[in-house]
Amino acid sequence: MRNYPFDLTVFVKNDASNTSSEAFQPYGKNVGIQFTIRNVSEEALTLQPTTSFTIDISRRNTIDGSLTLVWSGQIDSLEAKFASGEVHSLDFLWDQKDSAGKQVPFGEYSVEIKLPMSISYTKDGEKGTLQREDAESAMLTSFPLRISAQ
């Protein structure tokens, strides 16, 4: 499902530089994570800096597929203008440590934008008229990650 007027996507980047569908990361190395926001409306919009995005990283149990949260953090948005169809990205590095600062073990993980959330924006030409999108779900808000001895 797409959110309107913004669509959200999260990717894991190999070697903290190249976005790829491959989700393998070497043990103990920083993991680059890219979060993208696309204006899917026909209007120019300005994302408000009061918007923040929560990223959850969870370990997947290989037996039953259940997830256990190991790390959570926020990415604060900057005020950004989006033409129709334009994409902006926010990048950050995860050091493969849990919330207590310990190295996480080898295994399968999920990197996810926590939903539901609200995105604040204004339409160009309508200064001062704050709009709000409630993002309930999206297709690419979760991305698999495998930490291995590679």
JSON list of C-alpha atoms in Angstrom, two decimals:
[
{"chain": "A", "resi": 1, "resn": "MET", "atom": "CA", "xyz": [0.00, 0.00, 0.00]},
{"chain": "A", "resi": 2, "resn": "ARG", "atom": "CA", "xyz": [1.20, 3.49, -0.79]},
{"chain": "A", "resi": 3, "resn": "ASN", "atom": "CA", "xyz": [0.80, 6.38, 1.54]},
{"chain": "A", "resi": 4, "resn": "TYR", "atom": "CA", "xyz": [-0.38, 9.66, 0.14]},
{"chain": "A", "resi": 5, "resn": "PRO", "atom": "CA", "xyz": [1.20, 12.14, -0.42]},
{"chain": "A", "resi": 6, "resn": "PHE", "atom": "CA", "xyz": [4.47, 10.56, 0.79]},
{"chain": "A", "resi": 7, "resn": "ASP", "atom": "CA", "xyz": [5.68, 7.01, 0.18]},
{"chain": "A", "resi": 8, "resn": "LEU", "atom": "CA", "xyz": [8.30, 5.56, 2.57]},
{"chain": "A", "resi": 9, "resn": "THR", "atom": "CA", "xyz": [11.02, 3.00, 1.84]},
{"chain": "A", "resi": 10, "resn": "VAL", "atom": "CA", "xyz": [13.94, 1.56, 3.82]},
{"chain": "A", "resi": 11, "resn": "PHE", "atom": "CA", "xyz": [17.03, -0.18, 2.34]},
{"chain": "A", "resi": 12, "resn": "VAL", "atom": "CA", "xyz": [20.16, -1.73, 3.79]},
{"chain": "A", "resi": 13, "resn": "LYS", "atom": "CA", "xyz": [23.34, -0.61, 2.02]},
{"chain": "A", "resi": 14, "resn": "ASN", "atom": "CA", "xyz": [26.25, -2.98, 1.45]},
{"chain": "A", "resi": 15, "resn": "ASP", "atom": "CA", "xyz": [29.57, -1.69, 2.81]},
{"chain": "A", "resi": 16, "resn": "ALA", "atom": "CA", "xyz": [27.66, 1.39, 3.98]},
{"chain": "A", "resi": 17, "resn": "SER", "atom": "CA", "xyz": [27.75, 2.79, 0.44]},
{"chain": "A", "resi": 18, "resn": "ASN", "atom": "CA", "xyz": [25.82, 0.84, -2.21]},
{"chain": "A", "resi": 19, "resn": "THR", "atom": "CA", "xyz": [22.10, 0.18, -1.94]},
{"chain": "A", "resi": 20, "resn": "SER", "atom": "CA", "xyz": [21.46, -3.43, -2.87]},
{"chain": "A", "resi": 21, "resn": "SER", "atom": "CA", "xyz": [18.89, -6.16, -2.63]},
{"chain": "A", "resi": 22, "resn": "GLU", "atom": "CA", "xyz": [21.60, -8.30, -1.00]},
{"chain": "A", "resi": 23, "resn": "ALA", "atom": "CA", "xyz": [21.16, -8.14, 2.73]},
{"chain": "A", "resi": 24, "resn": "PHE", "atom": "CA", "xyz": [24.38, -9.82, 3.95]},
{"chain": "A", "resi": 25, "resn": "GLN", "atom": "CA", "xyz": [26.58, -7.76, 6.26]},
{"chain": "A", "resi": 26, "resn": "PRO", "atom": "CA", "xyz": [29.93, -8.75, 7.80]},
{"chain": "A", "resi": 27, "resn": "TYR", "atom": "CA", "xyz": [29.90, -9.33, 11.56]},
{"chain": "A", "resi": 28, "resn": "GLY", "atom": "CA", "xyz": [30.99, -6.31, 13.61]},
{"chain": "A", "resi": 29, "resn": "LYS", "atom": "CA", "xyz": [30.93, -3.79, 10.72]},
{"chain": "A", "resi": 30, "resn": "ASN", "atom": "CA", "xyz": [28.72, -0.71, 10.49]},
{"chain": "A", "resi": 31, "resn": "VAL", "atom": "CA", "xyz": [25.53, -1.28, 8.52]},
{"chain": "A", "resi": 32, "resn": "GLY", "atom": "CA", "xyz": [24.42, 1.56, 6.26]},
{"chain": "A", "resi": 33, "resn": "ILE", "atom": "CA", "xyz": [20.68, 2.10, 6.27]},
{"chain": "A", "resi": 34, "resn": "GLN", "atom": "CA", "xyz": [18.92, 4.42, 3.84]},
{"chain": "A", "resi": 35, "resn": "PHE", "atom": "CA", "xyz": [15.43, 5.71, 4.42]},
{"chain": "A", "resi": 36, "resn": "THR", "atom": "CA", "xyz": [13.73, 7.37, 1.43]},
{"chain": "A", "resi": 37, "resn": "ILE", "atom": "CA", "xyz": [10.68, 9.59, 1.21]},
{"chain": "A", "resi": 38, "resn": "ARG", "atom": "CA", "xyz": [8.96, 10.16, -2.16]},
{"chain": "A", "resi": 39, "resn": "ASN", "atom": "CA", "xyz": [6.35, 12.80, -2.94]},
{"chain": "A", "resi": 40, "resn": "VAL", "atom": "CA", "xyz": [3.70, 10.77, -4.79]},
{"chain": "A", "resi": 41, "resn": "SER", "atom": "CA", "xyz": [1.30, 13.69, -5.13]},
{"chain": "A", "resi": 42, "resn": "GLU", "atom": "CA", "xyz": [1.04, 16.07, -8.08]},
{"chain": "A", "resi": 43, "resn": "GLU", "atom": "CA", "xyz": [1.76, 19.08, -5.85]},
{"chain": "A", "resi": 44, "resn": "ALA", "atom": "CA", "xyz": [5.04, 20.50, -4.53]},
{"chain": "A", "resi": 45, "resn": "LEU", "atom": "CA", "xyz": [5.28, 19.86, -0.77]},
{"chain": "A", "resi": 46, "resn": "THR", "atom": "CA", "xyz": [7.58, 20.83, 2.09]},
{"chain": "A", "resi": 47, "resn": "LEU", "atom": "CA", "xyz": [8.29, 18.22, 4.76]},
{"chain": "A", "resi": 48, "resn": "GLN", "atom": "CA", "xyz": [8.35, 19.81, 8.20]},
{"chain": "A", "resi": 49, "resn": "PRO", "atom": "CA", "xyz": [11.34, 19.36, 10.55]},
{"chain": "A", "resi": 50, "resn": "THR", "atom": "CA", "xyz": [9.01, 18.33, 13.37]},
{"chain": "A", "resi": 51, "resn": "THR", "atom": "CA", "xyz": [8.61, 14.94, 11.65]},
{"chain": "A", "resi": 52, "resn": "SER", "atom": "CA", "xyz": [10.80, 12.13, 12.95]},
{"chain": "A", "resi": 53, "resn": "PHE", "atom": "CA", "xyz": [11.02, 8.53, 11.83]},
{"chain": "A", "resi": 54, "resn": "THR", "atom": "CA", "xyz": [11.55, 5.59, 14.19]},
{"chain": "A", "resi": 55, "resn": "ILE", "atom": "CA", "xyz": [13.69, 2.72, 12.91]},
{"chain": "A", "resi": 56, "resn": "ASP", "atom": "CA", "xyz": [13.42, -0.65, 14.68]},
{"chain": "A", "resi": 57, "resn": "ILE", "atom": "CA", "xyz": [15.96, -3.44, 14.19]},
{"chain": "A", "resi": 58, "resn": "SER", "atom": "CA", "xyz": [14.75, -6.84, 15.33]},
{"chain": "A", "resi": 59, "resn": "ARG", "atom": "CA", "xyz": [16.31, -10.31, 15.38]},
{"chain": "A", "resi": 60, "resn": "ARG", "atom": "CA", "xyz": [14.29, -13.00, 13.61]},
{"chain": "A", "resi": 61, "resn": "ASN", "atom": "CA", "xyz": [13.88, -16.36, 15.35]},
{"chain": "A", "resi": 62, "resn": "THR", "atom": "CA", "xyz": [14.80, -18.96, 12.71]},
{"chain": "A", "resi": 63, "resn": "ILE", "atom": "CA", "xyz": [12.44, -21.54, 14.21]},
{"chain": "A", "resi": 64, "resn": "ASP", "atom": "CA", "xyz": [9.13, -19.67, 14.42]},
{"chain": "A", "resi": 65, "resn": "GLY", "atom": "CA", "xyz": [9.90, -16.41, 12.53]},
{"chain": "A", "resi": 66, "resn": "SER", "atom": "CA", "xyz": [9.05, -14.22, 15.51]},
{"chain": "A", "resi": 67, "resn": "LEU", "atom": "CA", "xyz": [10.90, -10.90, 15.94]},
{"chain": "A", "resi": 68, "resn": "THR", "atom": "CA", "xyz": [12.68, -9.60, 19.04]},
{"chain": "A", "resi": 69, "resn": "LEU", "atom": "CA", "xyz": [13.56, -5.89, 19.10]},
{"chain": "A", "resi": 70, "resn": "VAL", "atom": "CA", "xyz": [17.32, -5.36, 19.61]},
{"chain": "A", "resi": 71, "resn": "TRP", "atom": "CA", "xyz": [17.70, -1.65, 18.73]},
{"chain": "A", "resi": 72, "resn": "SER", "atom": "CA", "xyz": [15.45, 1.33, 18.09]},
{"chain": "A", "resi": 73, "resn": "GLY", "atom": "CA", "xyz": [16.34, 4.89, 17.14]},
{"chain": "A", "resi": 74, "resn": "GLN", "atom": "CA", "xyz": [14.96, 8.03, 15.58]},
{"chain": "A", "resi": 75, "resn": "ILE", "atom": "CA", "xyz": [15.94, 9.88, 12.43]},
{"chain": "A", "resi": 76, "resn": "ASP", "atom": "CA", "xyz": [14.90, 13.51, 12.56]},
{"chain": "A", "resi": 77, "resn": "SER", "atom": "CA", "xyz": [13.75, 15.08, 9.33]},
{"chain": "A", "resi": 78, "resn": "LEU", "atom": "CA", "xyz": [15.06, 18.35, 8.01]},
{"chain": "A", "resi": 79, "resn": "GLU", "atom": "CA", "xyz": [12.78, 20.86, 6.36]},
{"chain": "A", "resi": 80, "resn": "ALA", "atom": "CA", "xyz": [12.85, 19.63, 2.77]},
{"chain": "A", "resi": 81, "resn": "LYS", "atom": "CA", "xyz": [11.03, 20.76, -0.35]},
{"chain": "A", "resi": 82, "resn": "PHE", "atom": "CA", "xyz": [9.76, 18.04, -2.67]},
{"chain": "A", "resi": 83, "resn": "ALA", "atom": "CA", "xyz": [8.64, 18.60, -6.25]},
{"chain": "A", "resi": 84, "resn": "SER", "atom": "CA", "xyz": [6.07, 16.09, -7.48]},
{"chain": "A", "resi": 85, "resn": "GLY", "atom": "CA", "xyz": [7.80, 12.68, -7.75]},
{"chain": "A", "resi": 86, "resn": "GLU", "atom": "CA", "xyz": [10.97, 13.89, -6.01]},
{"chain": "A", "resi": 87, "resn": "VAL", "atom": "CA", "xyz": [12.78, 11.63, -3.56]},
{"chain": "A", "resi": 88, "resn": "HIS", "atom": "CA", "xyz": [14.89, 12.61, -0.54]},
{"chain": "A", "resi": 89, "resn": "SER", "atom": "CA", "xyz": [16.88, 10.18, 1.54]},
{"chain": "A", "resi": 90, "resn": "LEU", "atom": "CA", "xyz": [18.17, 10.06, 5.08]},
{"chain": "A", "resi": 91, "resn": "ASP", "atom": "CA", "xyz": [21.16, 7.82, 5.77]},
{"chain": "A", "resi": 92, "resn": "PHE", "atom": "CA", "xyz": [22.52, 6.47, 9.03]},
{"chain": "A", "resi": 93, "resn": "LEU", "atom": "CA", "xyz": [24.90, 3.79, 10.26]},
{"chain": "A", "resi": 94, "resn": "TRP", "atom": "CA", "xyz": [23.98, 1.06, 12.71]},
{"chain": "A", "resi": 95, "resn": "ASP", "atom": "CA", "xyz": [26.99, -0.31, 14.60]},
{"chain": "A", "resi": 96, "resn": "GLN", "atom": "CA", "xyz": [25.44, -3.79, 15.04]},
{"chain": "A", "resi": 97, "resn": "LYS", "atom": "CA", "xyz": [25.02, -3.16, 18.74]},
{"chain": "A", "resi": 98, "resn": "ASP", "atom": "CA", "xyz": [21.84, -3.64, 20.72]},
{"chain": "A", "resi": 99, "resn": "SER", "atom": "CA", "xyz": [20.25, -0.97, 22.90]},
{"chain": "A", "resi": 100, "resn": "ALA", "atom": "CA", "xyz": [22.60, -1.95, 25.76]},
{"chain": "A", "resi": 101, "resn": "GLY", "atom": "CA", "xyz": [25.68, -1.40, 23.55]},
{"chain": "A", "resi": 102, "resn": "LYS", "atom": "CA", "xyz": [26.51, -5.11, 23.07]},
{"chain": "A", "resi": 103, "resn": "GLN", "atom": "CA", "xyz": [27.42, -6.63, 19.70]},
{"chain": "A", "resi": 104, "resn": "VAL", "atom": "CA", "xyz": [24.42, -8.55, 18.31]},
{"chain": "A", "resi": 105, "resn": "PRO", "atom": "CA", "xyz": [25.05, -12.19, 17.28]},
{"chain": "A", "resi": 106, "resn": "PHE", "atom": "CA", "xyz": [25.11, -13.66, 13.77]},
{"chain": "A", "resi": 107, "resn": "GLY", "atom": "CA", "xyz": [21.64, -14.14, 12.40]},
{"chain": "A", "resi": 108, "resn": "GLU", "atom": "CA", "xyz": [18.68, -12.79, 10.52]},
{"chain": "A", "resi": 109, "resn": "TYR", "atom": "CA", "xyz": [17.33, -9.33, 11.31]},
{"chain": "A", "resi": 110, "resn": "SER", "atom": "CA", "xyz": [14.63, -7.00, 10.09]},
{"chain": "A", "resi": 111, "resn": "VAL", "atom": "CA", "xyz": [15.16, -3.25, 9.64]},
{"chain": "A", "resi": 112, "resn": "GLU", "atom": "CA", "xyz": [11.79, -1.51, 9.78]},
{"chain": "A", "resi": 113, "resn": "ILE", "atom": "CA", "xyz": [10.26, 1.95, 9.76]},
{"chain": "A", "resi": 114, "resn": "LYS", "atom": "CA", "xyz": [7.88, 1.88, 12.72]},
{"chain": "A", "resi": 115, "resn": "LEU", "atom": "CA", "xyz": [4.28, 2.49, 11.63]},
{"chain": "A", "resi": 116, "resn": "PRO", "atom": "CA", "xyz": [1.79, 4.00, 12.20]},
{"chain": "A", "resi": 117, "resn": "MET", "atom": "CA", "xyz": [3.32, 7.46, 12.32]},
{"chain": "A", "resi": 118, "resn": "SER", "atom": "CA", "xyz": [2.45, 11.00, 11.32]},
{"chain": "A", "resi": 119, "resn": "ILE", "atom": "CA", "xyz": [4.24, 13.14, 8.72]},
{"chain": "A", "resi": 120, "resn": "SER", "atom": "CA", "xyz": [3.81, 16.91, 8.86]},
{"chain": "A", "resi": 121, "resn": "TYR", "atom": "CA", "xyz": [4.07, 18.97, 5.68]},
{"chain": "A", "resi": 122, "resn": "THR", "atom": "CA", "xyz": [2.83, 22.09, 3.92]},
{"chain": "A", "resi": 123, "resn": "LYS", "atom": "CA", "xyz": [1.70, 22.53, 0.33]},
{"chain": "A", "resi": 124, "resn": "ASP", "atom": "CA", "xyz": [3.72, 25.08, -1.63]},
{"chain": "A", "resi": 125, "resn": "GLY", "atom": "CA", "xyz": [1.76, 28.29, -1.93]},
{"chain": "A", "resi": 126, "resn": "GLU", "atom": "CA", "xyz": [-0.19, 27.55, 1.26]},
{"chain": "A", "resi": 127, "resn": "LYS", "atom": "CA", "xyz": [2.36, 28.74, 3.84]},
{"chain": "A", "resi": 128, "resn": "GLY", "atom": "CA", "xyz": [1.24, 28.26, 7.40]},
{"chain": "A", "resi": 129, "resn": "THR", "atom": "CA", "xyz": [-1.37, 25.62, 6.53]},
{"chain": "A", "resi": 130, "resn": "LEU", "atom": "CA", "xyz": [0.10, 22.56, 8.19]},
{"chain": "A", "resi": 131, "resn": "GLN", "atom": "CA", "xyz": [-1.08, 19.21, 6.80]},
{"chain": "A", "resi": 132, "resn": "ARG", "atom": "CA", "xyz": [-0.59, 15.82, 8.39]},
{"chain": "A", "resi": 133, "resn": "GLU", "atom": "CA", "xyz": [-0.34, 12.36, 6.82]},
{"chain": "A", "resi": 134, "resn": "ASP", "atom": "CA", "xyz": [-1.00, 9.35, 8.99]},
{"chain": "A", "resi": 135, "resn": "ALA", "atom": "CA", "xyz": [1.15, 6.61, 7.51]},
{"chain": "A", "resi": 136, "resn": "GLU", "atom": "CA", "xyz": [-0.50, 3.35, 8.49]},
{"chain": "A", "resi": 137, "resn": "SER", "atom": "CA", "xyz": [1.33, 0.92, 6.22]},
{"chain": "A", "resi": 138, "resn": "ALA", "atom": "CA", "xyz": [3.59, 0.79, 3.18]},
{"chain": "A", "resi": 139, "resn": "MET", "atom": "CA", "xyz": [5.07, -1.91, 0.95]},
{"chain": "A", "resi": 140, "resn": "LEU", "atom": "CA", "xyz": [8.78, -1.36, 1.58]},
{"chain": "A", "resi": 141, "resn": "THR", "atom": "CA", "xyz": [9.03, -0.28, 5.21]},
{"chain": "A", "resi": 142, "resn": "SER", "atom": "CA", "xyz": [10.76, -3.51, 6.25]},
{"chain": "A", "resi": 143, "resn": "PHE", "atom": "CA", "xyz": [14.02, -4.87, 4.86]},
{"chain": "A", "resi": 144, "resn": "PRO", "atom": "CA", "xyz": [15.76, -8.17, 5.71]},
{"chain": "A", "resi": 145, "resn": "LEU", "atom": "CA", "xyz": [19.34, -8.17, 6.98]},
{"chain": "A", "resi": 146, "resn": "ARG", "atom": "CA", "xyz": [21.66, -11.12, 7.65]},
{"chain": "A", "resi": 147, "resn": "ILE", "atom": "CA", "xyz": [24.76, -10.64, 9.78]},
{"chain": "A", "resi": 148, "resn": "SER", "atom": "CA", "xyz": [27.32, -13.27, 8.84]},
{"chain": "A", "resi": 149, "resn": "ALA", "atom": "CA", "xyz": [31.03, -14.08, 9.02]},
{"chain": "A", "resi": 150, "resn": "GLN", "atom": "CA", "xyz": [31.37, -13.11, 5.34]}
]
